[in-house]
Tab-separated table of C-alpha atoms in Angstrom:
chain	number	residue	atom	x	y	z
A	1	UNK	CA	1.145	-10.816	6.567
A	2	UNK	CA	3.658	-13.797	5.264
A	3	UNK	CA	2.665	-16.687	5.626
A	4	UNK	CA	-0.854	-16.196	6.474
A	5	UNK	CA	-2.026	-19.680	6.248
A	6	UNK	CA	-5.458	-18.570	6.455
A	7	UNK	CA	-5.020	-17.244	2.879
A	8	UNK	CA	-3.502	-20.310	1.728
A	9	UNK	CA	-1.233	-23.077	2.916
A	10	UNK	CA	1.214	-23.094	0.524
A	11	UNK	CA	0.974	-19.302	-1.109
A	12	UNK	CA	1.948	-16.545	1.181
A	13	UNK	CA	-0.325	-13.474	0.753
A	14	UNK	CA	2.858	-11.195	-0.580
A	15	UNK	CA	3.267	-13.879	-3.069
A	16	UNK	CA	-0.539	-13.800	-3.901
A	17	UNK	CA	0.092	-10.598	-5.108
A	18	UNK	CA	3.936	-9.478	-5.618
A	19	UNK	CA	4.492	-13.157	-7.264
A	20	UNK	CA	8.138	-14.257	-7.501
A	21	UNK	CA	8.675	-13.550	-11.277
A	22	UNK	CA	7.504	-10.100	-10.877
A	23	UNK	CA	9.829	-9.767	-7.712
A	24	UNK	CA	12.989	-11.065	-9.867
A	25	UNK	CA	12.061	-8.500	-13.014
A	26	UNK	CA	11.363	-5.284	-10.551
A	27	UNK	CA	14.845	-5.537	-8.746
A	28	UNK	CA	16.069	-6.274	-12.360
A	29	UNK	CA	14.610	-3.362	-13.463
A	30	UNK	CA	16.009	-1.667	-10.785
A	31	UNK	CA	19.113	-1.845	-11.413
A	32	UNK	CA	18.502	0.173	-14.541
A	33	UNK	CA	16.725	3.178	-13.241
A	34	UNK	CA	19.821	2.675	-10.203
A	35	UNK	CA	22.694	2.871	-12.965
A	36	UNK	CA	20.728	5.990	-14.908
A	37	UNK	CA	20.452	8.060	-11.354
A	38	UNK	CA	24.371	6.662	-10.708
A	39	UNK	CA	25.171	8.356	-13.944
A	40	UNK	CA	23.340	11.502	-13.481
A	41	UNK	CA	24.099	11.842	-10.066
A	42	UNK	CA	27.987	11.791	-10.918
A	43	UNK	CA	27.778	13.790	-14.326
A	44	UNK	CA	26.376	16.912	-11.957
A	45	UNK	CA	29.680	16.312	-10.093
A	46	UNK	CA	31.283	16.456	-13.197
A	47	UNK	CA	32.981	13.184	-12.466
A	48	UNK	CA	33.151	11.108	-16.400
A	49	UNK	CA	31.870	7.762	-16.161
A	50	UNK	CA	31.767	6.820	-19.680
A	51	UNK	CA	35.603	7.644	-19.641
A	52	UNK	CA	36.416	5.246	-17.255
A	53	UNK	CA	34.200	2.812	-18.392
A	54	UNK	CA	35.534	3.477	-22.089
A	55	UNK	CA	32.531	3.634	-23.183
A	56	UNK	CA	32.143	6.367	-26.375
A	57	UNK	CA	31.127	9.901	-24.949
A	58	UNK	CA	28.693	11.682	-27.853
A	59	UNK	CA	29.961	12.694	-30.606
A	60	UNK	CA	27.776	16.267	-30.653
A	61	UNK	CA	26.454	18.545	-27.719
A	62	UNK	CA	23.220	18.216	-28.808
A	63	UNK	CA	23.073	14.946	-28.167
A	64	UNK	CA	21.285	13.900	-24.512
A	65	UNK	CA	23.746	12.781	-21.614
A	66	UNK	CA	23.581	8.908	-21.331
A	67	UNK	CA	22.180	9.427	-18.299
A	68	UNK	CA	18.797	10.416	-20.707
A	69	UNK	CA	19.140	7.233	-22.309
A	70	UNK	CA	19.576	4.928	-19.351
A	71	UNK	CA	15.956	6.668	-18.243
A	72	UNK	CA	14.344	5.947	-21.248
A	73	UNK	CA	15.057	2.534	-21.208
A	74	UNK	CA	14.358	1.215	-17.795
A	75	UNK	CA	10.623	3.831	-18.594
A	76	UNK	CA	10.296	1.110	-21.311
A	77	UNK	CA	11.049	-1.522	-19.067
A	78	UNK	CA	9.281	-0.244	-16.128
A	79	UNK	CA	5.506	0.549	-18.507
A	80	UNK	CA	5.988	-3.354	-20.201
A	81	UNK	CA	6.397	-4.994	-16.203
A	82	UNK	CA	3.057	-2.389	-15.140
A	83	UNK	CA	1.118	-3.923	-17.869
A	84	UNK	CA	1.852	-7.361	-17.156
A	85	UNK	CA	1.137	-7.318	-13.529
A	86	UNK	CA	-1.725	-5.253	-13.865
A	87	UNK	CA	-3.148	-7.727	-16.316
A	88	UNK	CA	-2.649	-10.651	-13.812
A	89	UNK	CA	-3.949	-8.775	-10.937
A	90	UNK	CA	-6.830	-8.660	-13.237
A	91	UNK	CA	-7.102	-12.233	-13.833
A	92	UNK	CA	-5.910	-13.767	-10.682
A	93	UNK	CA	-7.897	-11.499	-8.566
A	94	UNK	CA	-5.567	-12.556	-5.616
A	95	UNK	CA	-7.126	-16.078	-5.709
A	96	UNK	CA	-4.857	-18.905	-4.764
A	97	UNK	CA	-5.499	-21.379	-7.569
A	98	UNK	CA	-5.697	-18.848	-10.237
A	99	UNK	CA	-2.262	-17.218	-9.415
A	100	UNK	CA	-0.981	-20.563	-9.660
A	101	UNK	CA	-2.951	-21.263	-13.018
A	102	UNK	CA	-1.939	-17.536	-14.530
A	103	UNK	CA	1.823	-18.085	-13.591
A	104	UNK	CA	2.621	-17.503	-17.584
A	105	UNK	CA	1.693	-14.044	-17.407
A	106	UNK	CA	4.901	-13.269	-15.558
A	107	UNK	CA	6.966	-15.897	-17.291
A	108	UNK	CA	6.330	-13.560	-20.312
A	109	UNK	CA	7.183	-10.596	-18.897
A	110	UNK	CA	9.944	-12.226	-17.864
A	111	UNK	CA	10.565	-13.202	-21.791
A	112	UNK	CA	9.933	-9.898	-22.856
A	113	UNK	CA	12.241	-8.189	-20.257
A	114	UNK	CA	15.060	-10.597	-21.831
A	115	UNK	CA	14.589	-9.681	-25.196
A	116	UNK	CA	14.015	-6.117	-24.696
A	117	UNK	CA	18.557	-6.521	-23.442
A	118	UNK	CA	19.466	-9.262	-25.972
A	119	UNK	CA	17.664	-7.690	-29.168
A	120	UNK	CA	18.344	-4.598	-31.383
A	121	UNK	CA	15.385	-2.757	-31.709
A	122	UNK	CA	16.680	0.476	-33.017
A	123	UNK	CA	13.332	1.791	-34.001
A	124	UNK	CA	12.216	1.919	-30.477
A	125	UNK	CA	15.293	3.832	-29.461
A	126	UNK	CA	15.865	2.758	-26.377
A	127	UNK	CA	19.332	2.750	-25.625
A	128	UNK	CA	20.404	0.618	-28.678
A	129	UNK	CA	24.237	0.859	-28.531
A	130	UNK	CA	24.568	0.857	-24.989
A	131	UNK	CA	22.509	-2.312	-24.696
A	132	UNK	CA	24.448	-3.884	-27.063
A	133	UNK	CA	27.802	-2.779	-25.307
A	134	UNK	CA	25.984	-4.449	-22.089
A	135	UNK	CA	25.634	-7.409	-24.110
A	136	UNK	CA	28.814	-8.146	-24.853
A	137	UNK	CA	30.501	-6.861	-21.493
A	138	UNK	CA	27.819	-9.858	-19.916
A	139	UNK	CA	29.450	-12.246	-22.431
A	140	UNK	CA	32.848	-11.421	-21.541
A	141	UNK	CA	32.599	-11.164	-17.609
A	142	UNK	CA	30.168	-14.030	-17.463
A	143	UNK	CA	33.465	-16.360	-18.074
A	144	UNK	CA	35.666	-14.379	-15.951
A	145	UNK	CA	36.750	-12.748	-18.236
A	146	UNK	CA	38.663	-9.411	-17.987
A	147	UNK	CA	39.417	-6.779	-20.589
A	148	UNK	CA	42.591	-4.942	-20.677
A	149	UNK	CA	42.317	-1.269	-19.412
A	150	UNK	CA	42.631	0.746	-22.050
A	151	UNK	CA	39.484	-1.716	-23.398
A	152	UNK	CA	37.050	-0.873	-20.251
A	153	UNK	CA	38.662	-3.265	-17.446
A	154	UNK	CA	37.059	-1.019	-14.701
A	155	UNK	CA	33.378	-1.571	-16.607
A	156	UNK	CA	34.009	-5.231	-16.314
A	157	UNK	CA	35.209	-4.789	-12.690
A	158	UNK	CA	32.109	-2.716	-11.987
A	159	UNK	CA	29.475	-4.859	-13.859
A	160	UNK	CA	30.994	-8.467	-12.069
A	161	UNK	CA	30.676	-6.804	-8.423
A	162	UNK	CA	26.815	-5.802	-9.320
A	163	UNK	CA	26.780	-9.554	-10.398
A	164	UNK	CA	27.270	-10.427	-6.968
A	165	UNK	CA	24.776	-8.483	-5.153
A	166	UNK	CA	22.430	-9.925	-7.850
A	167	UNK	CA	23.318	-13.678	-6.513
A	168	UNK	CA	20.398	-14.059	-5.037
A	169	UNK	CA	18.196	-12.709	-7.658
A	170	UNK	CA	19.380	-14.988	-10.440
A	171	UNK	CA	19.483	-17.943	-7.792
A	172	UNK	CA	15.779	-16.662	-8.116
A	173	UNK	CA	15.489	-16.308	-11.634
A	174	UNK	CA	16.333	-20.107	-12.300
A	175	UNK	CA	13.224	-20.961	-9.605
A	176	UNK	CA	11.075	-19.372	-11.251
A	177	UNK	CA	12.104	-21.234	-14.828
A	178	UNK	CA	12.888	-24.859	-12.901
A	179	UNK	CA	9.151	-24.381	-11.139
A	180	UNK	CA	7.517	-23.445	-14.282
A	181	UNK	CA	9.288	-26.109	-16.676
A	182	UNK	CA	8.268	-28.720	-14.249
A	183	UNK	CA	5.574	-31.080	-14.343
A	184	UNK	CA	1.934	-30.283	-12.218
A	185	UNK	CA	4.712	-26.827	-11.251
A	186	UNK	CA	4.021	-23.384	-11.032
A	187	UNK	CA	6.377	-20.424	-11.460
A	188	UNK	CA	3.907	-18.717	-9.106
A	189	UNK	CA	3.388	-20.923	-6.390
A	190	UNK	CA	5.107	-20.585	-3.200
A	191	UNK	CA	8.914	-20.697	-4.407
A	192	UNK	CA	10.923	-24.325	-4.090
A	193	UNK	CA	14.188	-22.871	-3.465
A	194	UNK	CA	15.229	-26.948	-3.894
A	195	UNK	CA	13.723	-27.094	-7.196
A	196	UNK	CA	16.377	-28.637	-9.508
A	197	UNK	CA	17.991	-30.740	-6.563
A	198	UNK	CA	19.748	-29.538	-3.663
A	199	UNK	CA	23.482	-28.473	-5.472
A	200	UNK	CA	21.847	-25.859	-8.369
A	201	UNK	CA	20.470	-22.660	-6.408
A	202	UNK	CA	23.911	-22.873	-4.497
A	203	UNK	CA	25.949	-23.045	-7.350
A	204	UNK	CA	24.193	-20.448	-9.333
A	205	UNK	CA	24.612	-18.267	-6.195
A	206	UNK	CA	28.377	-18.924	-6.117
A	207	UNK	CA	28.975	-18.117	-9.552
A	208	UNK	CA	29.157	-13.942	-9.014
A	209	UNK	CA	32.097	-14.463	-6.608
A	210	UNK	CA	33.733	-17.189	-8.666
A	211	UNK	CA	33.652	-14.507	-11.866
A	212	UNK	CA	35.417	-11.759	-9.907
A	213	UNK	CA	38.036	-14.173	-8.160
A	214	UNK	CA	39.392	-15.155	-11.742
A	215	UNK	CA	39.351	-11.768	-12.833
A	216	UNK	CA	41.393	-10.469	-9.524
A	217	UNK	CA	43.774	-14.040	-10.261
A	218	UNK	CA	44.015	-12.573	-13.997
A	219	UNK	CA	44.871	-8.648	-12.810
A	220	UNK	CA	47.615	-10.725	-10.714
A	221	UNK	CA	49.361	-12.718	-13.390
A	222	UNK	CA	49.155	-9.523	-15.856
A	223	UNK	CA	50.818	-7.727	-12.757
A	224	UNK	CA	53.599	-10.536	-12.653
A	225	UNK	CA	53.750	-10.372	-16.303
A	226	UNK	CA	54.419	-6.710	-16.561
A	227	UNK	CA	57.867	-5.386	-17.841
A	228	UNK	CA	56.621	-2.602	-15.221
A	229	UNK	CA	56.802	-4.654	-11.912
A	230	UNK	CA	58.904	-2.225	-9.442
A	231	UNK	CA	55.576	0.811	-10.710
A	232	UNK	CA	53.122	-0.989	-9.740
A	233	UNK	CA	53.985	-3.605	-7.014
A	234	UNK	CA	54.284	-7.466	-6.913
A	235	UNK	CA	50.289	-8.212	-6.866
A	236	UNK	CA	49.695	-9.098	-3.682
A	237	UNK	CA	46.586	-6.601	-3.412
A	238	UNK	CA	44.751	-8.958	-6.096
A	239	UNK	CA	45.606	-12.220	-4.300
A	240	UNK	CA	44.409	-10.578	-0.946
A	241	UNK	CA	40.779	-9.153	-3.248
A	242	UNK	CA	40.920	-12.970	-4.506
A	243	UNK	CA	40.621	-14.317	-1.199
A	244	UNK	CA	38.256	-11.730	-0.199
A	245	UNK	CA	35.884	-13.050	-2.774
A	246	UNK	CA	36.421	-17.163	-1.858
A	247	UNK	CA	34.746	-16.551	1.355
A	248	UNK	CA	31.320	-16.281	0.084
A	249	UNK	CA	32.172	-20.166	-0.514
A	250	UNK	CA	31.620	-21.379	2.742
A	251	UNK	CA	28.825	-19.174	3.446
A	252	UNK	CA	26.945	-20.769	0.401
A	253	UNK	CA	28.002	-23.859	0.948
A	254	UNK	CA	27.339	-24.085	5.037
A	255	UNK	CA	23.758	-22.521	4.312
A	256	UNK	CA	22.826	-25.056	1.650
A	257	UNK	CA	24.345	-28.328	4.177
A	258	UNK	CA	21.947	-26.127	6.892
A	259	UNK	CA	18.872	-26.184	4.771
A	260	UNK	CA	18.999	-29.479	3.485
A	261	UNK	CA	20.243	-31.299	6.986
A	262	UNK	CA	17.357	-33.636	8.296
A	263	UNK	CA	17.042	-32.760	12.206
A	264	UNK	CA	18.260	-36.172	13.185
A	265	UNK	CA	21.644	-35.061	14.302
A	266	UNK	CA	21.728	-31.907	16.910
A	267	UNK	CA	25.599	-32.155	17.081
A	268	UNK	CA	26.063	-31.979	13.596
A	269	UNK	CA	23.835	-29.410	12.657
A	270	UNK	CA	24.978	-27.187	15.776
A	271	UNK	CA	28.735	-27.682	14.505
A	272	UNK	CA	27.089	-26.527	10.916
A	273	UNK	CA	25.382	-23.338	11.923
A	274	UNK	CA	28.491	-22.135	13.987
A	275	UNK	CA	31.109	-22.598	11.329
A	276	UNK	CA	28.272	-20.549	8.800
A	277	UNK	CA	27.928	-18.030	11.462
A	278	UNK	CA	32.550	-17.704	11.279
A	279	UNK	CA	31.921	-18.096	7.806
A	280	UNK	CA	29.851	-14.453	7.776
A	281	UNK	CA	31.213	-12.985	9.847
A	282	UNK	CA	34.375	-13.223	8.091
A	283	UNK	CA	32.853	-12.614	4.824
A	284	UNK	CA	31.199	-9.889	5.932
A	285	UNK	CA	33.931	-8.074	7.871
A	286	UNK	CA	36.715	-8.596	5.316
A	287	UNK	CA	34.477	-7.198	2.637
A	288	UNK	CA	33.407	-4.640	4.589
A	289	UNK	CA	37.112	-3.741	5.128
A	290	UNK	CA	37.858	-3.593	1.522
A	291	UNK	CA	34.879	-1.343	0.690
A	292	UNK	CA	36.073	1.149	2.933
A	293	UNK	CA	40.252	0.822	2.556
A	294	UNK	CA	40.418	-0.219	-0.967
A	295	UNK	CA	37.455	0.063	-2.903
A	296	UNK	CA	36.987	4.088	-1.753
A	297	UNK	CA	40.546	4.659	-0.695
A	298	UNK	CA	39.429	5.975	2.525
A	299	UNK	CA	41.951	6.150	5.639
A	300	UNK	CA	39.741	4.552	8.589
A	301	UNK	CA	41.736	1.623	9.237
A	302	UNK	CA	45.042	3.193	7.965
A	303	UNK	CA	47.485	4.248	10.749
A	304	UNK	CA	46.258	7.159	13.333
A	305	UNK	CA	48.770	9.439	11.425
A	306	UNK	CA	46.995	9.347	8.152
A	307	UNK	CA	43.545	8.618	9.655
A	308	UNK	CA	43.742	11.976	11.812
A	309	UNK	CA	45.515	13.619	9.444
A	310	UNK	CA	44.868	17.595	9.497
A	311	UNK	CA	44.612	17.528	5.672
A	312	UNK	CA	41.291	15.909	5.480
A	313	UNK	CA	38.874	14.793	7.596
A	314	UNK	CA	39.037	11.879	10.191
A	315	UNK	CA	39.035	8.829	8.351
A	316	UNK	CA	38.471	10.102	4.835
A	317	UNK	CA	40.738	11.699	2.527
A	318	UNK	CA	41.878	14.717	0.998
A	319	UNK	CA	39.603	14.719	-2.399
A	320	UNK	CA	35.787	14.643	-1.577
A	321	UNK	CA	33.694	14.546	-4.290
A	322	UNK	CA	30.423	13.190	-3.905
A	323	UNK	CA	29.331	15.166	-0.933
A	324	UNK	CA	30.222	16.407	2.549
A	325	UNK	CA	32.008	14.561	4.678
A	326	UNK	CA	28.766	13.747	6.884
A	327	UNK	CA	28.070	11.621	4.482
A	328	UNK	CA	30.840	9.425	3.717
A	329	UNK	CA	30.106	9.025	7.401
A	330	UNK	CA	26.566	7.651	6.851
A	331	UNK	CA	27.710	5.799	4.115
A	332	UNK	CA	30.305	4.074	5.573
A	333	UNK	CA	27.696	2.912	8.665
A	334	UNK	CA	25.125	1.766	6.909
A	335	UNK	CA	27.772	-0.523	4.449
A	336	UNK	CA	28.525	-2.079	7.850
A	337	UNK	CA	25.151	-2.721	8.852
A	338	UNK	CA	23.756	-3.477	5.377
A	339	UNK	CA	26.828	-6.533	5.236
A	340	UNK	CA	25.374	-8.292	8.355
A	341	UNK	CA	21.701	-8.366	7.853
A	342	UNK	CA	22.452	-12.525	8.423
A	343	UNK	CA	22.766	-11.249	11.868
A	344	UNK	CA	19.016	-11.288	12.118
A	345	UNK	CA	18.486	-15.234	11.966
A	346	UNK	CA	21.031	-15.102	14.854
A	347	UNK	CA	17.467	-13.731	17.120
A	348	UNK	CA	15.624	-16.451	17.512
A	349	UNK	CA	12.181	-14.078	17.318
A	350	UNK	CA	13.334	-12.179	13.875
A	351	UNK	CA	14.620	-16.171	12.740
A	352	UNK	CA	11.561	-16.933	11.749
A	353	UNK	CA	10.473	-13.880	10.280
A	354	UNK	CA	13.224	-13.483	7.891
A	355	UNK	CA	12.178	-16.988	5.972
A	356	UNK	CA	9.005	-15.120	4.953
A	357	UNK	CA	9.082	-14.251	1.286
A	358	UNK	CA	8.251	-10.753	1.899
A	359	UNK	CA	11.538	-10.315	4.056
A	360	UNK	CA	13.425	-12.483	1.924
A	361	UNK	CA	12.571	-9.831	-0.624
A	362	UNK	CA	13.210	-6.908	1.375
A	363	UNK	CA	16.984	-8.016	2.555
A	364	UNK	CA	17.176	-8.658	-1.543
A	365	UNK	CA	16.654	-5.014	-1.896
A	366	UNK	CA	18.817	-3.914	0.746
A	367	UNK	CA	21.691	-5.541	-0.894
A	368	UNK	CA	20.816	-4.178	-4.171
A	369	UNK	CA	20.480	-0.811	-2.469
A	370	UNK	CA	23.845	-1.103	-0.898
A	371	UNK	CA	25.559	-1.827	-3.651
A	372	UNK	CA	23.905	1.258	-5.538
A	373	UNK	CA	25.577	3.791	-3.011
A	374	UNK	CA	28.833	1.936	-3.306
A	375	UNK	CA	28.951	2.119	-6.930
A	376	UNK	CA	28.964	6.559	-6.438
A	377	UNK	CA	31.877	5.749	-3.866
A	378	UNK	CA	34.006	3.399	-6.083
A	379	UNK	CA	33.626	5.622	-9.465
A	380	UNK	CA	34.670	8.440	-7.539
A	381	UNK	CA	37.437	6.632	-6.429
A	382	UNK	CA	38.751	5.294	-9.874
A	383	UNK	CA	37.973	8.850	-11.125
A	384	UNK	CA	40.738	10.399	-8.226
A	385	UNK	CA	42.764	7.761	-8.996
A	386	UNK	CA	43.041	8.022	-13.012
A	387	UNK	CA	44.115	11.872	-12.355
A	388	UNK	CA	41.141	12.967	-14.427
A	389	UNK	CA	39.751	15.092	-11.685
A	390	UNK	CA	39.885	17.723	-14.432
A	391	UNK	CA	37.529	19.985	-12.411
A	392	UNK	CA	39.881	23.607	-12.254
A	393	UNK	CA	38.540	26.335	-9.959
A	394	UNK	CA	35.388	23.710	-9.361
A	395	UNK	CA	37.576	21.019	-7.394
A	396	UNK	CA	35.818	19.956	-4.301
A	397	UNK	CA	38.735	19.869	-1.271
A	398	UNK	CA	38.128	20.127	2.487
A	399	UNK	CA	37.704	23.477	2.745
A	400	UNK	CA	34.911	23.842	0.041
A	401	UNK	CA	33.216	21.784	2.579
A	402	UNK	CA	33.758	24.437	5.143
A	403	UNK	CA	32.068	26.922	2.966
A	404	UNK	CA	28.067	27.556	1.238
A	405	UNK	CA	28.954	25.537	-1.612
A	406	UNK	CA	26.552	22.377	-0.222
A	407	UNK	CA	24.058	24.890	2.348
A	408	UNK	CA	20.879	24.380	0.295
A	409	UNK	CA	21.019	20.547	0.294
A	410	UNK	CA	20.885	19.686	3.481
């Protein structure tokens, strides 16, 4: 169990053998098998990512989806992490002192992992150009930085808001590096969250939402800019995603004054943890709002004349297609739920619990998870949206739903 002190007083028994590096590069990793089964998923519903990413579709149909290569690179990925961690289990042999000793195992890995994105290896073949392509997109968003759409805006859209459910992860990421640069440290000792002083994990979490803020205040002054104003509105929608994205501010910045607040001062600290309980709340709500009304276009919280609309199910809309309608349903439940997993330190019994690394790791995965579903949700959305349906006698509407189209899935 976490934090066993039987085990060890200062290393957790998940941590004795799931150490934090290897935590940081599996949900890393992640990501990579997520984005190949997003792509696959979505090219089986005929729905074109690469087109709306503008990314270059293959030139031949010989060639293999880029679905294919996506899989062969996080396989890479996923055999060079195995062989690391199986090579530390060997050499640790779960024993406090020497997980702390072998810590550079994982730092490699961790090195490896990095070069594996940031260096052509073209005689490996693993996903060469679209690594590179990732490469540069990281460059450009990591500024803010916003290309114009015909240039791939919506990849750089897309990419920043899987930045933010990574916030955590790279808060992580610079632990593990601050732990392991520092003197008599350890990158895999029981993590210092403080390690750098009290300002840097918060700030590195912060960053994500500060990227896609600038790019939503530079899709509003293109918007004001445009010779095309009366098309396509004034820009308010931007400004209203802008502020959507500033409240993750206070919840950073309320949960670092929380951690760090010596228990001296009951008034103070109460007056703390209420304004970072408004603080989630609200961030949670209002971006669980825009997932559902803006990000997937669905009509929940539109009026009761276009929510119960005869033309498409309650709440949803006409065009459906991921799935069935049962589950945009399911979808659309656990996005609510999966936003307010903060709600557990609000129980004073789970409180504890969810300090534990092992939980800390498990609500890291959630998010990740969450966001995975959303991403099938939001491409399907841009894809209605660009008119690029393109799917003839194959278009999914309501009433395809009605029929044996979707029978041997359930």
């Amino acid at each position: 169990m976490d934090g066993d002190t039987a085990v060890e007083p200062q290393l957790d028994s998940f941590s004795l053998t799931f150490p934090l590096p290897y935590r940081v590069a599996f949900i890393i990793i992640l990501a990579v098998w997520g984005w190949g089964l997003n792509l696959h998923f979505l090219h089986i519903r005929r729905i074109d990512v690469p087109s709306l990413i503008r990314y270059p579709g293959r030139s031949s149909a010989n060639q293999p989806p880029h679905h294919h290569s996506t899989y062969r690179l996080a396989t890479f990925l996923s055999a060079t992490s195995s062989l690391s961690i199986v090579v530390f289990w060997l050499f640790s042999r779960r024993d406090p002192q020497r997980v702390i000793d072998y810590d550079w195992i994982p730092m490699t890995n961790l090195l490896v992992l990095a070069g594996l994105f940031a260096i052509p290896l073209r005689s490996l073949s693993v996903s060469h150009s679209g690594r590179g392509r990732l490469m540069r997109a990281l460059r450009r968003v990591s500024i803010g930085g916003l290309a114009e759409a015909k240039d791939g805006k919506f990849g750089d859209i897309l990419l920043a808001d899987v930045l933010t459910s990574y916030a955590r992860i790279f808060a992580d990421l610079f632990v593990c590096v601050c732990m392991f640069l520092t003197r008599n440290g350890s990158a895999t000792d029981r993590p210092d969250r403080g390690c750098g002083g009290v300002v840097m994990v918060p700030l590195i979490m912060a960053v994500p939402s500060a990227i896609r803020l600038r790019q939503c205040l530079i899709e509003y002054v293109r918007v004001r800019q445009s010779p095309y104003k009366e098309s396509v509105g004034w820009g308010g929608q931007h400004l209203a995603n802008a502020a959507k994205y500033s409240t993750a501010f206070p919840v950073i910045v309320l949960g670092s004054l929380l951690r760090n607040l010596s228990g001296e001062d009951r008034a103070v600290a109460t007056g703390l943890y209420r304004g970072w309980v408004a603080a989630c709340l609200l961030n949670s709500l209002y971006s669980f709002y825009w997932d559902v009304a803006k990000d997937w276009d669905l009509t929940l919280f539109s009026e009761s004349r276009e929510r119960e609309s005869p033309d498409h199910p309650f709440g949803l809309r006409r065009r459906l297609l991921v799935h069935k309608p049962v589950v945009y349903y399911v979808v659309i439940a656990s996005d609510l739920v999966l936003r307010c997993t903060w709600m557990l330190k609000l129980n004073t019994r789970l409180d504890r619990i969810t300090d534990f690394e092992g939980s800390i790791f498990l609500i890291q995965f959630l998010e990740v998870f969450r966001r995975w579903v959303w991403i099938f949700f939001r491409v399907e959305t841009e894809w209605i949206r660009s008119g690029s349906t393109g799917l003839g006698g194959d278009d999914i509407l309501m009433n395809d739903f009605q029929g044996n189209k979707y029978e041997d899935e359930d």
